[in-house]
């Protein structure tokens, strides 16, 4: 079989022959073909199976509105399901397969569904799979999942890359058909910065599919000339293969450009680009979409839209059938008949539903005042039976049901279209998105000369609005074709008459839905699935509304439309994601000691965007606990070093800096002496504790604050809010210096001895010279500027030393070298966590956004003598009850037992439920110092219940155990070590 | 959405973080007799108008200005953009 349906080359390039396969069958097409035109050229009419009934289906349209011809392209990881063959550009080596059948396309086992169609009508899922409930997950859902759906995913990672880009223009023209080209010429000549975007690979729209003349040239030639003129203008950006899929706020449009879909391989280039286009004005020239007429068995392969049959003949030189029947309710259907006759294609008859028509064609039988009532043929239509009873043999039925303006993008800002009886279609309403104009068929201007004039006029008006001088060049000349229409929607029948081919929605479903009370079109859509899925009902919505209007006795405008939302046509998830995928989903932040940590066996953990060393595996260690226990013991027994750069650091300066911090922190900061550090807690305005950290006063008007790693951004944002919105005249300035300073904790009995080798001798860091909670600007390693803080999270004698980030790598190495004689050990976040639990310090598990300072045992820190964020609401009675939650420690009664975070506490013997629940375990760790598992947790009146034994109930993991309530300060409760 | 920043000109909304109603500027006096009630209302009772709404937007991916953006919640039309600090001063938040 070799292109037996090809009648001429049309606008394709027959010097370039492309080989492709469909279901493994070798076929040939031309450059300039779509997969659909090439399939038709090869006589492949059956291309898929319908969604629900698995009915044989063929190509229905010639554009992005295609409901039927969904195929799978390519193979392996590049496999792409649900691609519309009508917009898939043919290339040499293309492989396509049909989808949605079990067994072969020709003999689909699920075609049995068609026999049970009476049970598969609207809402059958809701009605059929109601009971028993237990069946849903195990039986119904797997069956439905395997039977439904169209193509299948490769389940491999998408090998292609996708980009995002931004464009700006004076005017965005959407669609390069007659109105769009005319508008672009006018706007371009006026000197405006123009973007002309068209979804097709060949600009021209219907001009490429018609035999009309423009300015004395064949329409397609005029389109080529217009494109050449536009391409020569520096101020015009012509974007083909680009679908403008959404109209967003303030003149922003979304567009998808297909860069390599028409090539065998992307060859490392981005496959598609998702553009965000910022426009001052937009002119929507999206044209119109033809629709069908509902009658029995109107879904067979060979039943097509008349405009598409014409397009295949004119643009692609392909006969959709050997003996075509045209069914029309309007004058445009006759254009198909005329063009097919001119192309030498045999016409069985033209059936005009209008009793009176001015149209006629010599040599072709006209049947007026009738419609098709039924069709025959399984894998291709064989004949049609007319309402008058006559049967006509035919292998292609071209239906001209009227054209619906493509108003979609006029409605993306909730604009509602209005009904126009003259064209029997919806036209844009008055409430367009800001800056948007509409021209041509999209605006209801359905004829050629008028559309060309409309495009120019609208573009000239836009030029004027934008202060440019409009070109005086006249509109391209053409003749307006006859376009009368008398709406005709359906022939009632006891058999199924399709409205939405993609979702197998028939007139019966719409009537039933109305009878069952789904009166709103939005309900109709959800109940019947009319207008859903990849085509979003482009060919079916208006017909559906007409049938619904008929069933409810209302008019079409009274029935209204569903809301159009972006995208106009499908946008791949890959394109939406762009480069933000996998590890590039968000930036990765590395600590200054990352390289050192890598070299020393660190296991990393993601904390927000940061990669932090979790522990350092030494040779011979086979379990993370070995590494963590070793790091804790080494730190507590000598000295350990931890990169704490990730904590947020905020530099606060200004005459009012101290007063400002007094507002931000719940405890007092105004009187903190210079050279001292203080621990502070921050509340939200509702009184809940949300962050903690230390703030050092480096000078009278200079503080440096630390926040938790997790809240660094939010605290900074809130402080800017307070500074600008609450205290606008305070003299205070903030800057985030998190990335500016590399900071290391040096902790353990030998911390001072180690740092004495690092900190230049000009600074006295003896216990007297630099006591607990001291801070200062110092120099290290012979003159490098640094900051030193004597603070301790581990409970050991500890310092944190900060150097400009660029010295971070050198600093960790210098510290480790200096610490060699003390067996200094790098430690990670796990050891850090163990030591903070041993000391009873709160962290993220405790500061969980539900707990107050009182819950945390820090109630007295909230100063009542001053105003600070959250102070007033923190005093609410319900948040200050004596029997409220308190943070306490827990140890297992049997020391060999491992505690579980997330367990809930109950009195022994009580039935565990919400009423008897007394609190929960927040953090647990194995304490190498104590030799058993320890935990922190919140317990009702916890601080008054020391020594009490409780059940720690762990229903999730079944890991219940008995625990004893103890102080949260497991290790060195007096805090002697850190003051030493 | 595009926000016309008073200092930087038109900027894409994706550069901003939105906080909520601009009434959050009017933080009550902690020493007032009804302070708890006033703070309760300040925190929890917000208008949710279908129409013009003054909102706080923070130019986090930009110059860190807090702005008061008057926006129509039905159409997203932005009718006014002010520096929040100026608004705060005008509402008497100078010390």
Short mmCIF file of N, CA and C in Angstrom, two decimals, chain A residues 440-441 444-452 479-483:
data_model
loop_
_atom_site.label_atom_id
_atom_site.label_comp_id
_atom_site.label_asym_id
_atom_site.label_seq_id
_atom_site.Cartn_x
_atom_site.Cartn_y
_atom_site.Cartn_z
N UNK A 440 -11.20 38.60 13.29
CA UNK A 440 -11.42 37.48 12.38
C UNK A 440 -12.47 36.51 12.91
N UNK A 441 -12.34 35.26 12.49
CA UNK A 441 -13.36 34.26 12.81
C UNK A 441 -13.53 34.07 14.32
N UNK A 444 -16.20 36.06 15.31
CA UNK A 444 -17.46 35.87 14.61
C UNK A 444 -17.46 36.44 13.20
N UNK A 445 -16.32 36.95 12.77
CA UNK A 445 -16.19 37.46 11.40
C UNK A 445 -15.74 36.29 10.53
N UNK A 446 -16.72 35.60 9.93
CA UNK A 446 -16.45 34.25 9.42
C UNK A 446 -15.97 34.22 7.97
N UNK A 447 -16.01 35.35 7.27
CA UNK A 447 -15.67 35.30 5.85
C UNK A 447 -14.31 35.95 5.59
N UNK A 448 -13.71 35.59 4.46
CA UNK A 448 -12.30 35.89 4.22
C UNK A 448 -11.99 37.39 4.13
N UNK A 449 -12.69 38.10 3.23
CA UNK A 449 -12.38 39.52 3.03
C UNK A 449 -12.60 40.28 4.34
N UNK A 450 -13.67 39.95 5.04
CA UNK A 450 -14.00 40.64 6.29
C UNK A 450 -12.95 40.35 7.35
N UNK A 451 -12.46 39.10 7.40
CA UNK A 451 -11.46 38.73 8.40
C UNK A 451 -10.14 39.47 8.14
N UNK A 452 -9.75 39.55 6.86
CA UNK A 452 -8.52 40.26 6.50
C UNK A 452 -8.64 41.74 6.90
N UNK A 479 -12.57 38.01 -1.68
CA UNK A 479 -14.02 38.00 -1.82
C UNK A 479 -14.62 37.27 -0.61
N UNK A 480 -15.70 37.82 -0.06
CA UNK A 480 -16.39 37.12 1.03
C UNK A 480 -17.17 35.95 0.48
N UNK A 481 -16.91 34.79 1.01
CA UNK A 481 -17.64 33.61 0.55
C UNK A 481 -19.02 33.56 1.20
N UNK A 482 -19.92 32.79 0.58
CA UNK A 482 -21.25 32.63 1.16
C UNK A 482 -21.12 31.87 2.48
N UNK A 483 -21.86 32.30 3.49
CA UNK A 483 -21.67 31.69 4.80
C UNK A 483 -22.97 31.56 5.58
#
